[in-house]
PDB file of C-alpha atoms and ligand atoms in Angstrom:
ATOM      1  CA  UNK A  63      -9.448   1.143  -6.461  1.00 98.00           C
ATOM      2  CA  UNK A  64      -6.441  -1.104  -6.218  1.00 98.00           C
ATOM      3  CA  UNK A  65      -6.012  -3.239  -3.127  1.00 98.00           C
ATOM      4  CA  UNK A  66      -2.595  -3.618  -1.657  1.00 98.00           C
ATOM      5  CA  UNK A  67      -1.900  -5.681   1.542  1.00 98.00           C
ATOM      6  CA  UNK A  68       0.345  -3.891   4.002  1.00 98.00           C
ATOM      7  CA  UNK A  69       2.441  -6.813   5.474  1.00 98.00           C
ATOM      8  CA  UNK A  70       5.555  -8.865   4.999  1.00 98.00           C
ATOM      9  CA  UNK A  71       3.736 -11.957   6.220  1.00 98.00           C
ATOM     10  CA  UNK A  72       3.780 -14.534   3.372  1.00 98.00           C
ATOM     11  CA  UNK A  73       0.679 -16.485   4.537  1.00 98.00           C
ATOM     12  CA  UNK A  74      -1.474 -13.391   4.703  1.00 98.00           C
ATOM     13  CA  UNK A  75      -0.215 -12.380   1.228  1.00 98.00           C
ATOM     14  CA  UNK A  76      -1.004 -15.782  -0.125  1.00 98.00           C
ATOM     15  CA  UNK A  77      -4.515 -15.699   1.352  1.00 97.00           C
ATOM     16  CA  UNK A  78      -5.334 -12.223  -0.101  1.00 97.00           C
ATOM     17  CA  UNK A  79      -3.864 -13.378  -3.494  1.00 97.00           C
ATOM     18  CA  UNK A  80      -6.124 -16.518  -3.415  1.00 97.00           C
ATOM     19  CA  UNK A  81      -9.130 -14.384  -2.925  1.00 97.00           C
ATOM     20  CA  UNK A  82      -8.378 -12.840  -6.360  1.00 97.00           C
ATOM     21  CA  UNK A  83      -8.567  -9.264  -5.189  1.00 97.00           C
ATOM     22  CA  UNK A  84      -4.978  -8.432  -4.566  1.00 98.00           C
ATOM     23  CA  UNK A  85      -3.118  -5.829  -6.733  1.00 98.00           C
ATOM     24  CA  UNK A  86       0.130  -5.520  -4.731  1.00 98.00           C
ATOM     25  CA  UNK A  87       1.987  -5.434  -1.522  1.00 98.00           C
ATOM     26  CA  UNK A  88       3.613  -2.720   0.671  1.00 98.00           C
ATOM     27  CA  UNK A  89       6.198  -3.392   3.276  1.00 97.00           C
ATOM     28  CA  UNK A  90       8.232  -1.239   5.591  1.00 95.00           C
ATOM     29  CA  UNK A  91      11.173  -1.947   7.970  1.00 95.00           C
ATOM     30  CA  UNK A  92       8.783  -2.473  10.932  1.00 95.00           C
ATOM     31  CA  UNK A  93       6.686  -5.031   9.012  1.00 96.00           C
ATOM     32  CA  UNK A  94       9.858  -6.954   7.938  1.00 96.00           C
ATOM     33  CA  UNK A  95      11.222  -6.854  11.496  1.00 96.00           C
ATOM     34  CA  UNK A  96       7.879  -8.283  12.808  1.00 96.00           C
ATOM     35  CA  UNK A  97       8.383 -11.336  10.535  1.00 97.00           C
ATOM     36  CA  UNK A  98      11.935 -11.765  11.913  1.00 96.00           C
ATOM     37  CA  UNK A  99      13.524 -11.074   8.535  1.00 95.00           C
ATOM     38  CA  UNK A 100      17.191  -9.944   9.157  1.00 92.00           C
ATOM     39  CA  UNK A 101      20.426  -9.687   7.169  1.00 94.00           C
ATOM     40  CA  UNK A 102      20.698  -8.326   3.688  1.00 94.00           C
ATOM     41  CA  UNK A 103      20.485 -11.596   1.840  1.00 95.00           C
ATOM     42  CA  UNK A 104      17.369 -12.712   3.768  1.00 96.00           C
ATOM     43  CA  UNK A 105      15.693  -9.378   3.215  1.00 97.00           C
ATOM     44  CA  UNK A 106      16.357  -9.510  -0.625  1.00 97.00           C
ATOM     45  CA  UNK A 107      15.129 -13.186  -0.706  1.00 97.00           C
ATOM     46  CA  UNK A 108      12.069 -12.137   1.164  1.00 98.00           C
ATOM     47  CA  UNK A 109      11.167  -9.540  -1.381  1.00 98.00           C
ATOM     48  CA  UNK A 110      11.680 -12.049  -4.143  1.00 98.00           C
ATOM     49  CA  UNK A 111       9.303 -14.512  -2.257  1.00 98.00           C
ATOM     50  CA  UNK A 112       6.714 -11.852  -2.109  1.00 98.00           C
ATOM     51  CA  UNK A 113       7.087 -10.947  -5.852  1.00 98.00           C
ATOM     52  CA  UNK A 114       6.630 -14.692  -6.675  1.00 97.00           C
ATOM     53  CA  UNK A 115       3.223 -14.757  -4.814  1.00 97.00           C
ATOM     54  CA  UNK A 116       1.602 -11.598  -6.256  1.00 97.00           C
ATOM     55  CA  UNK A 117       1.400 -10.208  -9.822  1.00 93.00           C
ATOM     56  CA  UNK A 118       1.448  -6.480  -8.942  1.00 97.00           C
ATOM     57  CA  UNK A 119       3.717  -3.890  -7.405  1.00 98.00           C
ATOM     58  CA  UNK A 120       5.724  -4.648  -4.314  1.00 98.00           C
ATOM     59  CA  UNK A 121       6.977  -1.622  -2.344  1.00 98.00           C
ATOM     60  CA  UNK A 122      10.486  -2.242  -0.724  1.00 98.00           C
ATOM     61  CA  UNK A 123      11.681   0.550   1.594  1.00 98.00           C
ATOM     62  CA  UNK A 124      15.198   1.949   1.737  1.00 98.00           C
ATOM     63  CA  UNK A 125      16.813   2.095   5.175  1.00 96.00           C
ATOM     64  CA  UNK A 126      19.178   4.882   4.442  1.00 97.00           C
ATOM     65  CA  UNK A 127      18.337   8.475   5.316  1.00 98.00           C
ATOM     66  CA  UNK A 128      20.996  10.094   3.180  1.00 98.00           C
ATOM     67  CA  UNK A 129      20.729  10.684  -0.549  1.00 98.00           C
ATOM     68  CA  UNK A 130      23.728   8.511  -1.737  1.00 98.00           C
ATOM     69  CA  UNK A 131      22.559   5.673   0.532  1.00 98.00           C
ATOM     70  CA  UNK A 132      18.933   5.819  -0.844  1.00 98.00           C
ATOM     71  CA  UNK A 133      20.272   5.720  -4.401  1.00 98.00           C
ATOM     72  CA  UNK A 134      22.557   2.818  -3.793  1.00 98.00           C
ATOM     73  CA  UNK A 135      19.860   0.883  -1.977  1.00 98.00           C
ATOM     74  CA  UNK A 136      17.120   1.782  -4.372  1.00 98.00           C
ATOM     75  CA  UNK A 137      19.057   0.811  -7.379  1.00 98.00           C
ATOM     76  CA  UNK A 138      19.786  -2.627  -5.860  1.00 98.00           C
ATOM     77  CA  UNK A 139      16.110  -3.081  -4.873  1.00 98.00           C
ATOM     78  CA  UNK A 140      14.773  -1.999  -8.329  1.00 98.00           C
ATOM     79  CA  UNK A 141      17.306  -4.452 -10.059  1.00 98.00           C
ATOM     80  CA  UNK A 142      16.003  -7.265  -7.880  1.00 98.00           C
ATOM     81  CA  UNK A 143      12.712  -7.720  -9.696  1.00 98.00           C
ATOM     82  CA  UNK A 144      10.504  -5.891 -12.167  1.00 97.00           C
ATOM     83  CA  UNK A 145       7.607  -5.699  -9.581  1.00 98.00           C
ATOM     84  CA  UNK A 146       9.715  -3.780  -7.007  1.00 98.00           C
ATOM     85  CA  UNK A 147       8.835  -0.123  -6.317  1.00 98.00           C
ATOM     86  CA  UNK A 148      11.386   1.774  -4.376  1.00 98.00           C
ATOM     87  CA  UNK A 149       9.873   3.280  -1.160  1.00 98.00           C
ATOM     88  CA  UNK A 150      11.418   6.451   0.024  1.00 98.00           C
ATOM     89  CA  UNK A 151      10.719   8.625   3.163  1.00 98.00           C
ATOM     90  CA  UNK A 152       9.277  12.124   2.777  1.00 98.00           C
ATOM     91  CA  UNK A 153      12.477  14.050   3.739  1.00 98.00           C
ATOM     92  CA  UNK A 154      14.531  16.285   1.566  1.00 98.00           C
ATOM     93  CA  UNK A 155      16.945  13.476   0.530  1.00 98.00           C
ATOM     94  CA  UNK A 156      13.958  11.320  -0.183  1.00 98.00           C
ATOM     95  CA  UNK A 157      12.435  13.868  -2.531  1.00 98.00           C
ATOM     96  CA  UNK A 158      15.757  14.294  -4.261  1.00 98.00           C
ATOM     97  CA  UNK A 159      16.125  10.490  -4.652  1.00 98.00           C
ATOM     98  CA  UNK A 160      12.499  10.335  -5.905  1.00 98.00           C
ATOM     99  CA  UNK A 161      13.344  12.805  -8.703  1.00 98.00           C
ATOM    100  CA  UNK A 162      16.422  10.872  -9.546  1.00 98.00           C
ATOM    101  CA  UNK A 163      14.613   7.516  -9.718  1.00 98.00           C
ATOM    102  CA  UNK A 164      11.598   8.974 -11.766  1.00 98.00           C
ATOM    103  CA  UNK A 165      14.075  10.406 -14.325  1.00 98.00           C
ATOM    104  CA  UNK A 166      15.483   6.911 -14.694  1.00 98.00           C
ATOM    105  CA  UNK A 167      12.076   5.313 -15.099  1.00 97.00           C
ATOM    106  CA  UNK A 168      12.221   3.541 -11.724  1.00 98.00           C
ATOM    107  CA  UNK A 169       8.868   3.483  -9.792  1.00 98.00           C
ATOM    108  CA  UNK A 170       8.768   5.102  -6.389  1.00 98.00           C
ATOM    109  CA  UNK A 171       6.429   5.264  -3.332  1.00 98.00           C
ATOM    110  CA  UNK A 172       7.018   8.270  -1.131  1.00 98.00           C
ATOM    111  CA  UNK A 173       6.015   7.264   2.316  1.00 98.00           C
ATOM    112  CA  UNK A 174       5.461   8.849   5.774  1.00 98.00           C
ATOM    113  CA  UNK A 175       3.285  11.553   4.223  1.00 98.00           C
ATOM    114  CA  UNK A 176       1.161  13.495   6.694  1.00 98.00           C
ATOM    115  CA  UNK A 177       0.330  16.737   4.876  1.00 98.00           C
ATOM    116  CA  UNK A 178      -1.080  18.005   1.503  1.00 98.00           C
ATOM    117  CA  UNK A 179       2.155  19.975   1.090  1.00 98.00           C
ATOM    118  CA  UNK A 180       4.287  16.816   1.388  1.00 98.00           C
ATOM    119  CA  UNK A 181       2.088  15.095  -1.113  1.00 98.00           C
ATOM    120  CA  UNK A 182       2.484  17.986  -3.459  1.00 98.00           C
ATOM    121  CA  UNK A 183       6.204  17.772  -3.213  1.00 98.00           C
ATOM    122  CA  UNK A 184       6.067  14.012  -3.969  1.00 98.00           C
ATOM    123  CA  UNK A 185       4.069  14.539  -7.124  1.00 98.00           C
ATOM    124  CA  UNK A 186       6.488  17.373  -8.220  1.00 98.00           C
ATOM    125  CA  UNK A 187       9.286  14.886  -7.858  1.00 98.00           C
ATOM    126  CA  UNK A 188       7.521  12.299 -10.081  1.00 98.00           C
ATOM    127  CA  UNK A 189       6.572   9.773  -7.467  1.00 98.00           C
ATOM    128  CA  UNK A 190       4.599   6.856  -8.814  1.00 98.00           C
ATOM    129  CA  UNK A 191       2.766   6.545  -5.503  1.00 98.00           C
ATOM    130  CA  UNK A 192       2.298   8.784  -2.471  1.00 98.00           C
ATOM    131  CA  UNK A 193       1.559   7.182   0.871  1.00 98.00           C
ATOM    132  CA  UNK A 194      -0.497   9.358   3.260  1.00 98.00           C
ATOM    133  CA  UNK A 195      -0.766   7.581   6.660  1.00 98.00           C
ATOM    134  CA  UNK A 196      -4.446   8.075   7.552  1.00 97.00           C
ATOM    135  CA  UNK A 197      -4.739   5.749  10.559  1.00 98.00           C
ATOM    136  CA  UNK A 198      -1.775   7.410  12.294  1.00 98.00           C
ATOM    137  CA  UNK A 199      -3.441  10.857  11.807  1.00 98.00           C
ATOM    138  CA  UNK A 200      -6.716   9.484  13.180  1.00 98.00           C
ATOM    139  CA  UNK A 201      -4.640   8.211  16.213  1.00 97.00           C
ATOM    140  CA  UNK A 202      -3.754  11.778  17.101  1.00 98.00           C
ATOM    141  CA  UNK A 203      -7.296  13.117  16.702  1.00 97.00           C
ATOM    142  CA  UNK A 204      -6.676  14.465  13.221  1.00 98.00           C
ATOM    143  CA  UNK A 205      -9.008  13.656  10.314  1.00 97.00           C
ATOM    144  CA  UNK A 206      -6.901  11.356   8.187  1.00 98.00           C
ATOM    145  CA  UNK A 207      -9.645  11.078   5.519  1.00 98.00           C
ATOM    146  CA  UNK A 208      -9.630  14.835   5.111  1.00 98.00           C
ATOM    147  CA  UNK A 209      -5.950  14.640   3.990  1.00 98.00           C
ATOM    148  CA  UNK A 210      -6.831  12.008   1.319  1.00 98.00           C
ATOM    149  CA  UNK A 211      -9.578  14.388   0.037  1.00 98.00           C
ATOM    150  CA  UNK A 212      -7.163  17.329   0.003  1.00 98.00           C
ATOM    151  CA  UNK A 213      -4.556  15.320  -1.992  1.00 98.00           C
ATOM    152  CA  UNK A 214      -7.234  14.102  -4.471  1.00 98.00           C
ATOM    153  CA  UNK A 215      -8.328  17.747  -5.125  1.00 98.00           C
ATOM    154  CA  UNK A 216      -4.730  18.984  -5.634  1.00 98.00           C
ATOM    155  CA  UNK A 217      -3.723  16.054  -7.836  1.00 98.00           C
ATOM    156  CA  UNK A 218      -6.938  16.456  -9.929  1.00 98.00           C
ATOM    157  CA  UNK A 219      -6.319  20.267 -10.297  1.00 98.00           C
ATOM    158  CA  UNK A 220      -3.036  19.616 -12.154  1.00 98.00           C
ATOM    159  CA  UNK A 221      -3.630  16.138 -13.482  1.00 98.00           C
ATOM    160  CA  UNK A 222      -0.688  14.754 -11.541  1.00 98.00           C
ATOM    161  CA  UNK A 223      -0.185  11.090 -12.407  1.00 98.00           C
ATOM    162  CA  UNK A 224       1.093  10.189  -8.991  1.00 98.00           C
ATOM    163  CA  UNK A 225      -1.314   7.573  -7.533  1.00 98.00           C
ATOM    164  CA  UNK A 226      -2.662   8.210  -3.976  1.00 98.00           C
ATOM    165  CA  UNK A 227      -1.831   5.059  -1.974  1.00 98.00           C
ATOM    166  CA  UNK A 228      -3.752   5.479   1.243  1.00 98.00           C
ATOM    167  CA  UNK A 229      -1.820   3.715   3.920  1.00 98.00           C
ATOM    168  CA  UNK A 230      -2.029   2.966   7.588  1.00 98.00           C
ATOM    169  CA  UNK A 231      -5.478   1.713   6.954  1.00 97.00           C
ATOM    170  CA  UNK A 232      -6.920   0.109  10.085  1.00 96.00           C
ATOM    171  CA  UNK A 233     -10.547  -1.041   9.238  1.00 97.00           C
ATOM    172  CA  UNK A 234     -13.175  -1.587   6.628  1.00 98.00           C
ATOM    173  CA  UNK A 235     -14.599   1.954   6.939  1.00 97.00           C
ATOM    174  CA  UNK A 236     -11.220   3.422   6.006  1.00 98.00           C
ATOM    175  CA  UNK A 237     -11.296   1.276   2.852  1.00 98.00           C
ATOM    176  CA  UNK A 238     -14.889   2.344   1.869  1.00 98.00           C
ATOM    177  CA  UNK A 239     -14.207   5.884   2.585  1.00 98.00           C
ATOM    178  CA  UNK A 240     -11.039   5.950   0.579  1.00 98.00           C
ATOM    179  CA  UNK A 241     -13.020   4.419  -2.359  1.00 98.00           C
ATOM    180  CA  UNK A 242     -15.646   7.219  -1.954  1.00 98.00           C
ATOM    181  CA  UNK A 243     -13.051   9.906  -2.057  1.00 98.00           C
ATOM    182  CA  UNK A 244     -11.262   8.433  -5.050  1.00 98.00           C
ATOM    183  CA  UNK A 245      -8.031   7.092  -3.578  1.00 98.00           C
ATOM    184  CA  UNK A 246      -6.184   5.228  -6.332  1.00 98.00           C
ATOM    185  CA  UNK A 247      -4.978   2.507  -4.004  1.00 98.00           C
ATOM    186  CA  UNK A 248      -5.514   1.489  -0.388  1.00 98.00           C
ATOM    187  CA  UNK A 249      -3.016  -0.690   1.565  1.00 98.00           C
ATOM    188  CA  UNK A 250      -4.148  -2.334   4.727  1.00 98.00           C
ATOM    189  CA  UNK A 251      -3.978  -5.588   6.771  1.00 98.00           C
ATOM    190  CA  UNK A 252      -5.798  -8.754   5.705  1.00 98.00           C
ATOM    191  CA  UNK A 253      -8.360  -8.091   8.305  1.00 97.00           C
ATOM    192  CA  UNK A 254      -9.388  -4.852   6.589  1.00 98.00           C
ATOM    193  CA  UNK A 255      -9.827  -6.727   3.272  1.00 97.00           C
ATOM    194  CA  UNK A 256     -11.583  -9.685   4.691  1.00 97.00           C
ATOM    195  CA  UNK A 257     -13.867  -7.503   6.847  1.00 97.00           C
ATOM    196  CA  UNK A 258     -15.468  -6.153   3.697  1.00 98.00           C
ATOM    197  CA  UNK A 259     -17.141  -9.604   3.321  1.00 97.00           C
ATOM    198  CA  UNK A 260     -19.049  -9.373   6.518  1.00 97.00           C
ATOM    199  CA  UNK A 261     -22.735  -8.599   6.739  1.00 98.00           C
ATOM    200  CA  UNK A 262     -25.227 -10.548   9.063  1.00 98.00           C
ATOM    201  CA  UNK A 263     -27.952 -10.425   6.392  1.00 98.00           C
ATOM    202  CA  UNK A 264     -25.676 -12.229   3.977  1.00 98.00           C
ATOM    203  CA  UNK A 265     -25.117 -14.916   6.591  1.00 98.00           C
ATOM    204  CA  UNK A 266     -28.840 -15.185   7.520  1.00 98.00           C
ATOM    205  CA  UNK A 267     -29.856 -15.123   3.769  1.00 98.00           C
ATOM    206  CA  UNK A 268     -27.463 -17.868   2.848  1.00 98.00           C
ATOM    207  CA  UNK A 269     -28.459 -20.123   5.823  1.00 98.00           C
ATOM    208  CA  UNK A 270     -32.101 -19.798   4.566  1.00 97.00           C
ATOM    209  CA  UNK A 271     -31.033 -20.496   0.896  1.00 97.00           C
ATOM    210  CA  UNK A 272     -29.095 -23.613   1.987  1.00 96.00           C
ATOM    211  CA  UNK A 273     -32.127 -24.879   3.940  1.00 96.00           C
ATOM    212  CA  UNK A 274     -34.630 -24.246   1.153  1.00 95.00           C
ATOM    213  CA  UNK A 275     -32.244 -25.778  -1.422  1.00 95.00           C
ATOM    214  CA  UNK A 276     -32.627 -29.112   0.545  1.00 93.00           C
ATOM    215  CA  UNK A 277     -36.353 -29.095  -0.287  1.00 94.00           C
ATOM    216  CA  UNK A 278     -35.423 -29.124  -3.968  1.00 90.00           C
ATOM    217  CA  UNK A 279     -34.100 -32.603  -3.855  1.00 80.00           C
ATOM    218  CA  UNK A 280     -31.020 -31.841  -5.869  1.00 73.00           C
TER     219      UNK A 280
HETATM  220  O1  G3P B 425       3.260   0.857   5.414  1.00 79.86           O
HETATM  221  C1  G3P B 425       2.984   1.931   6.120  1.00 79.86           C
HETATM  222  C2  G3P B 425       1.722   2.066   6.892  1.00 79.86           C
HETATM  223  O2  G3P B 425       0.668   1.432   6.205  1.00 79.86           O
HETATM  224  C3  G3P B 425       1.821   1.925   8.326  1.00 79.86           C
HETATM  225  O3  G3P B 425       0.596   1.560   8.990  1.00 79.86           O
HETATM  226  O4  G3P B 425      -0.632   0.729  10.955  1.00 79.86           O
HETATM  227  O5  G3P B 425       1.753   1.075  11.184  1.00 79.86           O
HETATM  228  O6  G3P B 425       0.266   3.018  10.975  1.00 79.86           O
HETATM  229  P1  G3P B 425       0.488   1.568  10.544  1.00 79.86           P
END
């Protein structure tokens, strides 16, 4: 399973990259705003900064909600750097734009997906990635993981090449359960990635090994 980090924070991206486990980055307008990135030039430069840190795909989301605007923005984003993937919202204009970009060989990530039907449409439109938001479903007492399993089943039934990019990951068990179900990618915060390291028996065991190593007079 590929690990993407869901942030526009350069320090978090650098830290995940330095661990050697990072396969890409996803951003959205809220994450960019959180870092205080404003103005077109600064936004484009920030995407370039991210591309220069990681080797893999970097999702950059369009702001427009109309088809023409999405095409204009998406073409500009795709031309910025070969690692950029154009992120489009799951609305009719977004599906149409996804079809346009996939026919041009431009990679896409269809976001704000909350149902299997929406994921089916994204695959039909040739999306490179589909982003079901599992944490936000869990937030409203709906089983987000069930949606990931449904999409996996549908995509496997027809050998769709669209990759399931499980998004809105909140914690380590989301990551582990996504891996069990067969999500192609997960995107989450640095805390969800680093949380996978944690086990008290590892800490106790290492403490003991370090103490016993002292007896070896190295
Ligand atoms: O990038 C989209 C998605 O991951 C948002 O996550 O935590 O705002 O629900 P969250």
